[in-house]
Amino acid sequence: MIDLRSDTITKPTPSMLEAMFGAPVGDDVLEDDPSVNLLQDKIARLFNMPAALFCPSGTMTNQIAIRINTSPQDEVICDQNAHIYLYEGGGMMLNSLVSPKLLKGSKGRLTADMITESINPDDIHRPKTRLVALENTMNKGGGSIYDFKEIIKIAAVCKKNKLKLHLDGARLFNALAESQETPSDYGTHFDTISICFSKGLGAPVGSVLIGTKDAINKGKRVRKALGGGMRQAGYLAAACTYALDHHLDKIKDDHRRARILASAIENLPFVSSLYPVQTNIIIIALKPDRSPQIFLKKLEKKGLLAIGFGPGLIRIVTHLDFNDKQMEKAIQIFKTLE
Ligand SMILES: *Cc1c(COP(=O)(O)O)cnc(C)c1O
């Protein structure tokens, strides 16, 4: 079975497992797990930011970021399809007592002008605008990449209006693989950044939140309250460090395969259109007479898994456990589909 449901389905390689088994560990709640400390230092240095915090999931790093950057009753500006709004179980309302202001970005990307227009006036009727959260790459936008020039403009709007700026960078390394910018360019413009190791980087578990020392100290308290303080977490952190050292270069292969797949699929009879393919995500809009449920069942019968992604939409994602041979097979499966 070829599994293209998500880039989260990858399993650790034998050498990643070896790195995990051999990791020196301690009690990370007591802050003396050397493998967790190593990962946190390494990623903070990479982004040229003061500190980082290892967490079990990207949902938790995002939720912690929202919590430490806001107060109850505040408002968070994000795209209407942002992961923090759509896919985190209503967490910002539950954990931080804040409301989202949902904007209609272009393939999920906001502009500085849109943000300027949606900052609330100082009026007791209105929640206080406090945080802007961007997502790069943007999952629901088909792995779309922000233009870094726009990010600089957005950061300036935030500074001018005393808003915090958070990046949901679950797939930031996918964006970086296709751009000129470095991680430290991102570190310069955001207050907090969340990075996932369990997506394109291929680790089994783990995300980090990166920010100032003060932000990360506050974040540590929130992580504890959310039940995210882990003990010998170094076994997991070692997988993430291994991924940083060995898997970053492979992301471009995922993108190359996504482009080849997309060009093989785009003119097939069931396709109405494809979202622009910039990274490892392909979103297929089916012809109106095609039911996604039936389409997915047919695909599965032929040996390929994909997922439904909203009305008439199918998502496929390339990843570390998908090679050129499987790609050829996948193309054959799509081509022989009725
Ligand atoms: C996967 C993902 C997350 C985090 O998800 P977890 O499953 O909680 O690790 C956050 N943001 C985006 C855009 C994602 O794709």
CSV table of C-alpha atoms and ligand atoms in Angstrom, one decimal:
chain,number,residue,atom,x,y,z
A,1,MET,CA,0.0,0.0,0.0
A,2,ILE,CA,1.3,3.5,-0.9
A,3,ASP,CA,0.3,5.8,1.9
A,4,LEU,CA,0.1,9.5,0.8
A,5,ARG,CA,-2.4,10.6,3.5
A,6,SER,CA,0.1,12.7,5.3
A,7,ASP,CA,3.8,13.3,5.9
A,8,THR,CA,3.2,12.2,9.5
A,9,ILE,CA,3.0,8.5,8.7
A,10,THR,CA,6.7,8.0,8.3
A,11,LYS,CA,8.5,5.5,10.6
A,12,PRO,CA,11.9,6.0,12.1
A,13,THR,CA,14.8,4.6,10.0
A,14,PRO,CA,17.1,1.9,11.6
A,15,SER,CA,19.8,4.6,12.1
A,16,MET,CA,17.4,7.0,13.7
A,17,LEU,CA,16.3,4.2,16.0
A,18,GLU,CA,19.9,3.5,16.8
A,19,ALA,CA,20.4,7.2,17.7
A,20,MET,CA,17.4,7.0,19.9
A,21,PHE,CA,18.5,3.8,21.7
A,22,GLY,CA,21.9,5.3,22.3
A,23,ALA,CA,20.8,8.7,23.6
A,24,PRO,CA,21.9,9.8,27.1
A,25,VAL,CA,18.8,10.7,29.1
A,26,GLY,CA,17.8,12.4,32.3
A,27,ASP,CA,14.6,13.9,33.8
A,28,ASP,CA,13.5,16.7,31.5
A,29,VAL,CA,11.0,18.1,34.0
A,30,LEU,CA,14.0,18.6,36.2
A,31,GLU,CA,15.8,20.0,33.1
A,32,ASP,CA,18.6,17.6,33.2
A,33,ASP,CA,18.0,15.5,30.1
A,34,PRO,CA,21.1,16.1,28.0
A,35,SER,CA,19.5,15.0,24.7
A,36,VAL,CA,16.6,17.3,25.2
A,37,ASN,CA,18.9,20.2,26.1
A,38,LEU,CA,21.1,19.4,23.1
A,39,LEU,CA,18.1,19.6,20.7
A,40,GLN,CA,16.7,22.8,22.3
A,41,ASP,CA,20.2,24.5,22.2
A,42,LYS,CA,20.8,23.4,18.6
A,43,ILE,CA,17.4,24.6,17.3
A,44,ALA,CA,17.6,27.9,19.2
A,45,ARG,CA,21.1,28.5,17.8
A,46,LEU,CA,19.9,27.6,14.3
A,47,PHE,CA,17.2,30.3,14.4
A,48,ASN,CA,19.4,32.7,16.3
A,49,MET,CA,16.8,33.0,19.1
A,50,PRO,CA,17.6,32.7,22.8
A,51,ALA,CA,15.7,29.6,23.8
A,52,ALA,CA,13.6,26.6,22.8
A,53,LEU,CA,11.2,24.2,24.4
A,54,PHE,CA,10.6,20.5,23.4
A,55,CYS,CA,7.0,19.4,23.4
A,56,PRO,CA,5.1,16.2,22.3
A,57,SER,CA,3.2,17.9,19.5
A,58,GLY,CA,2.8,20.9,17.3
A,59,THR,CA,-0.6,21.5,18.7
A,60,MET,CA,1.0,21.9,22.1
A,61,THR,CA,3.7,24.3,20.9
A,62,ASN,CA,1.1,26.4,19.1
A,63,GLN,CA,-1.2,26.4,22.1
A,64,ILE,CA,1.6,27.4,24.4
A,65,ALA,CA,2.5,30.2,22.0
A,66,ILE,CA,-1.1,31.5,22.0
A,67,ARG,CA,-1.2,31.3,25.8
A,68,ILE,CA,2.0,33.2,26.5
A,69,ASN,CA,1.4,35.9,23.8
A,70,THR,CA,-2.2,36.8,24.9
A,71,SER,CA,-4.4,37.5,27.9
A,72,PRO,CA,-8.1,36.3,28.2
A,73,GLN,CA,-10.5,38.3,26.1
A,74,ASP,CA,-7.9,39.1,23.5
A,75,GLU,CA,-8.2,38.4,19.8
A,76,VAL,CA,-5.9,36.4,17.5
A,77,ILE,CA,-5.7,37.3,13.8
A,78,CYS,CA,-5.2,34.2,11.6
A,79,ASP,CA,-6.3,32.8,8.3
A,80,GLN,CA,-9.8,31.1,8.2
A,81,ASN,CA,-8.1,27.8,7.5
A,82,ALA,CA,-5.2,28.1,9.9
A,83,HIS,CA,-4.3,24.9,11.7
A,84,ILE,CA,-4.5,26.8,15.1
A,85,TYR,CA,-8.2,27.5,14.3
A,86,LEU,CA,-9.3,24.5,12.2
A,87,TYR,CA,-7.4,21.6,13.6
A,88,GLU,CA,-6.6,22.1,17.2
A,89,GLY,CA,-9.9,21.2,18.7
A,90,GLY,CA,-10.9,24.7,19.6
A,91,GLY,CA,-7.8,24.9,21.8
A,92,MET,CA,-7.3,28.6,21.8
A,93,MET,CA,-10.8,29.2,23.1
A,94,LEU,CA,-10.3,26.5,25.8
A,95,ASN,CA,-6.7,27.1,26.8
A,96,SER,CA,-6.3,30.9,26.4
A,97,LEU,CA,-9.9,32.3,26.5
A,98,VAL,CA,-9.2,34.2,23.3
A,99,SER,CA,-11.2,34.5,20.1
A,100,PRO,CA,-9.9,34.2,16.5
A,101,LYS,CA,-10.4,36.9,13.9
A,102,LEU,CA,-10.5,34.9,10.7
A,103,LEU,CA,-9.2,36.4,7.5
A,104,LYS,CA,-9.5,35.1,3.9
A,105,GLY,CA,-5.9,34.8,2.8
A,106,SER,CA,-4.7,33.8,-0.6
A,107,LYS,CA,-4.1,30.1,-0.3
A,108,GLY,CA,-3.9,30.8,3.4
A,109,ARG,CA,-1.4,33.6,3.2
A,110,LEU,CA,-2.3,36.9,4.8
A,111,THR,CA,-0.9,40.3,3.8
A,112,ALA,CA,0.2,43.3,5.9
A,113,ASP,CA,-2.7,45.4,4.5
A,114,MET,CA,-5.3,42.8,5.5
A,115,ILE,CA,-3.9,42.7,9.0
A,116,THR,CA,-3.7,46.5,9.4
A,117,GLU,CA,-7.4,46.7,8.4
A,118,SER,CA,-8.5,44.0,10.9
A,119,ILE,CA,-6.9,45.4,14.0
A,120,ASN,CA,-9.7,46.4,16.4
A,121,PRO,CA,-10.0,50.0,17.6
A,122,ASP,CA,-9.5,50.6,21.4
A,123,ASP,CA,-13.2,50.2,22.3
A,124,ILE,CA,-14.5,48.3,25.3
A,125,HIS,CA,-17.0,46.5,23.0
A,126,ARG,CA,-14.3,44.9,21.0
A,127,PRO,CA,-11.7,42.3,22.0
A,128,LYS,CA,-8.2,43.6,22.1
A,129,THR,CA,-6.2,42.5,19.0
A,130,ARG,CA,-3.0,41.0,20.5
A,131,LEU,CA,-1.5,38.3,18.3
A,132,VAL,CA,-1.0,37.6,14.6
A,133,ALA,CA,-0.4,33.9,13.8
A,134,LEU,CA,1.0,32.9,10.3
A,135,GLU,CA,1.4,29.4,8.9
A,136,ASN,CA,4.3,28.6,6.6
A,137,THR,CA,4.0,26.4,4.6
A,138,MET,CA,0.2,26.6,4.7
A,139,ASN,CA,-1.4,23.2,4.9
A,140,LYS,CA,-4.9,24.1,3.7
A,141,GLY,CA,-3.4,26.3,1.0
A,142,GLY,CA,-1.7,23.2,-0.5
A,143,GLY,CA,1.7,23.7,1.1
A,144,SER,CA,1.9,27.3,-0.1
A,145,ILE,CA,4.9,29.4,0.8
A,146,TYR,CA,4.9,33.0,2.1
A,147,ASP,CA,6.8,35.6,0.2
A,148,PHE,CA,9.4,36.7,2.8
A,149,LYS,CA,9.0,40.3,1.8
A,150,GLU,CA,5.4,40.1,3.0
A,151,ILE,CA,6.4,38.6,6.3
A,152,ILE,CA,8.8,41.6,6.8
A,153,LYS,CA,5.9,44.0,6.2
A,154,ILE,CA,3.6,42.0,8.5
A,155,ALA,CA,6.3,42.1,11.2
A,156,ALA,CA,6.5,45.9,10.9
A,157,VAL,CA,2.7,46.2,11.2
A,158,CYS,CA,2.9,44.1,14.4
A,159,LYS,CA,5.7,46.1,15.9
A,160,LYS,CA,3.9,49.4,15.1
A,161,ASN,CA,0.7,48.2,16.7
A,162,LYS,CA,2.3,46.3,19.6
A,163,LEU,CA,1.0,43.0,18.4
A,164,LYS,CA,2.9,39.7,18.9
A,165,LEU,CA,3.8,37.6,15.9
A,166,HIS,CA,3.7,33.8,16.0
A,167,LEU,CA,4.7,31.4,13.2
A,168,ASP,CA,3.1,28.0,13.0
A,169,GLY,CA,6.2,26.5,11.2
A,170,ALA,CA,5.1,22.9,11.3
A,171,ARG,CA,6.5,22.7,7.7
A,172,LEU,CA,8.8,25.7,7.8
A,173,PHE,CA,11.7,23.5,6.6
A,174,ASN,CA,9.7,22.7,3.5
A,175,ALA,CA,9.4,26.5,2.8
A,176,LEU,CA,13.1,27.0,3.6
A,177,ALA,CA,14.1,24.3,1.1
A,178,GLU,CA,12.5,26.4,-1.7
A,179,SER,CA,13.6,29.8,-0.6
A,180,GLN,CA,16.7,32.0,-0.2
A,181,GLU,CA,16.0,32.7,3.5
A,182,THR,CA,17.7,31.0,6.5
A,183,PRO,CA,16.1,30.0,9.8
A,184,SER,CA,17.7,33.0,11.5
A,185,ASP,CA,15.9,35.3,9.0
A,186,TYR,CA,12.7,33.9,10.5
A,187,GLY,CA,14.1,34.2,14.0
A,188,THR,CA,14.6,38.0,13.4
A,189,HIS,CA,11.0,38.7,12.7
A,190,PHE,CA,8.9,36.4,14.9
A,191,ASP,CA,8.3,36.5,18.7
A,192,THR,CA,7.7,32.7,18.7
A,193,ILE,CA,8.1,29.9,16.2
A,194,SER,CA,6.8,26.4,16.3
A,195,ILE,CA,8.6,23.7,14.4
A,196,CYS,CA,7.4,20.0,13.9
A,197,PHE,CA,9.9,17.1,13.6
A,198,SER,CA,7.1,14.6,12.9
A,199,LYS,CA,6.3,15.9,9.4
A,200,GLY,CA,8.8,16.2,6.6
A,201,LEU,CA,11.7,15.6,8.9
A,202,GLY,CA,10.5,12.1,9.7
A,203,ALA,CA,10.8,11.8,13.5
A,204,PRO,CA,8.2,9.8,15.3
A,205,VAL,CA,7.2,12.5,17.9
A,206,GLY,CA,8.2,16.0,18.8
A,207,SER,CA,7.9,19.7,18.2
A,208,VAL,CA,9.8,22.7,19.6
A,209,LEU,CA,8.7,26.2,20.5
A,210,ILE,CA,11.4,28.8,20.0
A,211,GLY,CA,11.5,32.3,21.5
A,212,THR,CA,13.0,34.6,24.1
A,213,LYS,CA,14.2,33.3,27.4
A,214,ASP,CA,11.2,34.9,29.1
A,215,ALA,CA,8.7,33.4,26.6
A,216,ILE,CA,10.2,29.9,27.0
A,217,ASN,CA,10.2,30.2,30.8
A,218,LYS,CA,6.5,31.1,30.7
A,219,GLY,CA,5.9,28.4,28.2
A,220,LYS,CA,7.5,25.8,30.5
A,221,ARG,CA,4.8,26.6,33.1
A,222,VAL,CA,2.0,26.2,30.5
A,223,ARG,CA,3.5,23.0,29.2
A,224,LYS,CA,3.4,21.6,32.7
A,225,ALA,CA,-0.2,22.6,33.2
A,226,LEU,CA,-1.1,21.0,29.8
A,227,GLY,CA,0.5,17.7,31.0
A,228,GLY,CA,3.3,18.1,28.5
A,229,GLY,CA,6.2,17.8,30.9
A,230,MET,CA,8.0,14.5,29.9
A,231,ARG,CA,10.7,12.7,31.9
A,232,GLN,CA,13.3,10.7,29.9
A,233,ALA,CA,12.2,12.6,26.8
A,234,GLY,CA,15.7,12.5,25.4
A,235,TYR,CA,15.0,9.3,23.5
A,236,LEU,CA,12.5,11.3,21.5
A,237,ALA,CA,14.6,14.4,21.3
A,238,ALA,CA,17.5,12.3,19.9
A,239,ALA,CA,15.2,11.3,16.9
A,240,CYS,CA,14.6,15.0,16.2
A,241,THR,CA,18.3,15.9,16.4
A,242,TYR,CA,19.0,13.0,14.1
A,243,ALA,CA,16.4,14.3,11.7
A,244,LEU,CA,17.9,17.8,11.7
A,245,ASP,CA,21.4,16.3,11.0
A,246,HIS,CA,20.3,13.8,8.3
A,247,HIS,CA,16.9,14.5,6.8
A,248,LEU,CA,16.9,18.2,5.9
A,249,ASP,CA,18.5,17.5,2.6
A,250,LYS,CA,15.9,15.0,1.6
A,251,ILE,CA,13.0,17.5,1.7
A,252,LYS,CA,13.8,18.7,-1.8
A,253,ASP,CA,13.3,15.1,-3.0
A,254,ASP,CA,9.8,15.1,-1.6
A,255,HIS,CA,9.1,18.4,-3.5
A,256,ARG,CA,10.5,17.0,-6.7
A,257,ARG,CA,8.3,13.9,-6.4
A,258,ALA,CA,5.3,16.1,-5.7
A,259,ARG,CA,5.9,18.1,-8.8
A,260,ILE,CA,6.3,15.0,-11.0
A,261,LEU,CA,3.1,13.5,-9.5
A,262,ALA,CA,1.2,16.7,-10.0
A,263,SER,CA,2.2,17.0,-13.7
A,264,ALA,CA,1.2,13.4,-14.3
A,265,ILE,CA,-2.2,13.9,-12.7
A,266,GLU,CA,-3.2,17.4,-13.8
A,267,ASN,CA,-4.7,16.5,-17.1
A,268,LEU,CA,-6.4,13.2,-16.1
A,269,PRO,CA,-10.2,13.1,-16.6
A,270,PHE,CA,-11.2,13.2,-12.9
A,271,VAL,CA,-9.2,16.4,-12.3
A,272,SER,CA,-10.9,19.8,-12.4
A,273,SER,CA,-7.8,21.7,-11.2
A,274,LEU,CA,-4.8,21.4,-8.9
A,275,TYR,CA,-3.7,23.9,-6.3
A,276,PRO,CA,-0.2,25.3,-7.3
A,277,VAL,CA,2.3,22.7,-6.0
A,278,GLN,CA,5.1,24.6,-4.2
A,279,THR,CA,6.3,21.9,-1.7
A,280,ASN,CA,5.2,18.4,-0.7
A,281,ILE,CA,1.4,18.8,-0.7
A,282,ILE,CA,-0.9,18.3,-3.7
A,283,ILE,CA,-4.5,19.3,-3.5
A,284,ILE,CA,-6.7,17.9,-6.2
A,285,ALA,CA,-10.1,19.5,-7.0
A,286,LEU,CA,-12.2,16.7,-8.5
A,287,LYS,CA,-14.6,17.2,-11.4
A,288,PRO,CA,-18.0,18.2,-9.9
A,289,ASP,CA,-19.6,14.8,-10.8
A,290,ARG,CA,-17.0,12.9,-8.8
A,291,SER,CA,-17.6,12.0,-5.2
A,292,PRO,CA,-14.4,12.2,-3.1
A,293,GLN,CA,-15.6,9.3,-0.9
A,294,ILE,CA,-16.0,7.0,-3.9
A,295,PHE,CA,-12.8,8.3,-5.5
A,296,LEU,CA,-10.8,7.5,-2.3
A,297,LYS,CA,-12.3,4.0,-2.1
A,298,LYS,CA,-11.3,3.3,-5.7
A,299,LEU,CA,-7.8,4.6,-5.0
A,300,GLU,CA,-7.5,2.4,-1.9
A,301,LYS,CA,-8.6,-0.7,-3.9
A,302,LYS,CA,-5.7,-0.1,-6.3
A,303,GLY,CA,-3.3,0.3,-3.4
A,304,LEU,CA,-3.0,4.0,-2.7
A,305,LEU,CA,-4.2,6.0,0.3
A,306,ALA,CA,-5.1,9.7,0.1
A,307,ILE,CA,-7.5,11.8,2.2
A,308,GLY,CA,-10.5,14.0,1.6
A,309,PHE,CA,-9.7,17.7,2.2
A,310,GLY,CA,-13.1,19.5,2.1
A,311,PRO,CA,-15.9,19.6,-0.5
A,312,GLY,CA,-14.6,18.1,-3.8
A,313,LEU,CA,-11.0,18.1,-2.6
A,314,ILE,CA,-8.4,15.3,-2.2
A,315,ARG,CA,-5.0,15.8,-0.6
A,316,ILE,CA,-1.9,13.7,-1.2
A,317,VAL,CA,1.4,14.4,0.6
A,318,THR,CA,4.9,13.2,-0.3
A,319,HIS,CA,7.3,12.2,2.4
A,320,LEU,CA,10.5,10.3,3.5
A,321,ASP,CA,8.9,6.9,3.2
A,322,PHE,CA,7.8,7.5,-0.5
A,323,ASN,CA,10.5,6.7,-3.1
A,324,ASP,CA,10.8,7.0,-6.9
A,325,LYS,CA,9.6,3.4,-7.4
A,326,GLN,CA,6.5,4.1,-5.4
A,327,MET,CA,6.0,7.3,-7.3
A,328,GLU,CA,6.0,5.4,-10.7
A,329,LYS,CA,3.5,3.0,-9.2
A,330,ALA,CA,1.3,5.9,-7.9
A,331,ILE,CA,1.3,7.5,-11.3
A,332,GLN,CA,0.1,4.2,-12.9
A,333,ILE,CA,-2.6,3.9,-10.3
A,334,PHE,CA,-3.9,7.4,-11.0
A,335,LYS,CA,-3.7,6.9,-14.8
A,336,THR,CA,-5.7,3.7,-14.7
A,337,LEU,CA,-8.4,5.1,-12.5
A,338,GLU,CA,-11.9,5.3,-14.1
B,1,LIG,C1,0.7,19.0,11.8
B,1,LIG,C2,0.6,20.4,12.0
B,1,LIG,C3,0.6,21.0,13.3
B,1,LIG,C4,0.8,20.2,14.6
B,1,LIG,O1,0.1,19.0,14.6
B,1,LIG,P1,0.4,17.9,15.7
B,1,LIG,O2,-0.2,16.7,15.1
B,1,LIG,O3,-0.3,18.3,17.0
B,1,LIG,O4,1.9,17.8,15.9
B,1,LIG,C5,0.5,22.4,13.4
B,1,LIG,N1,0.4,23.1,12.3
B,1,LIG,C6,0.3,22.6,11.1
B,1,LIG,C7,0.2,23.5,9.9
B,1,LIG,C8,0.4,21.2,10.9
B,1,LIG,O5,0.3,20.7,9.7
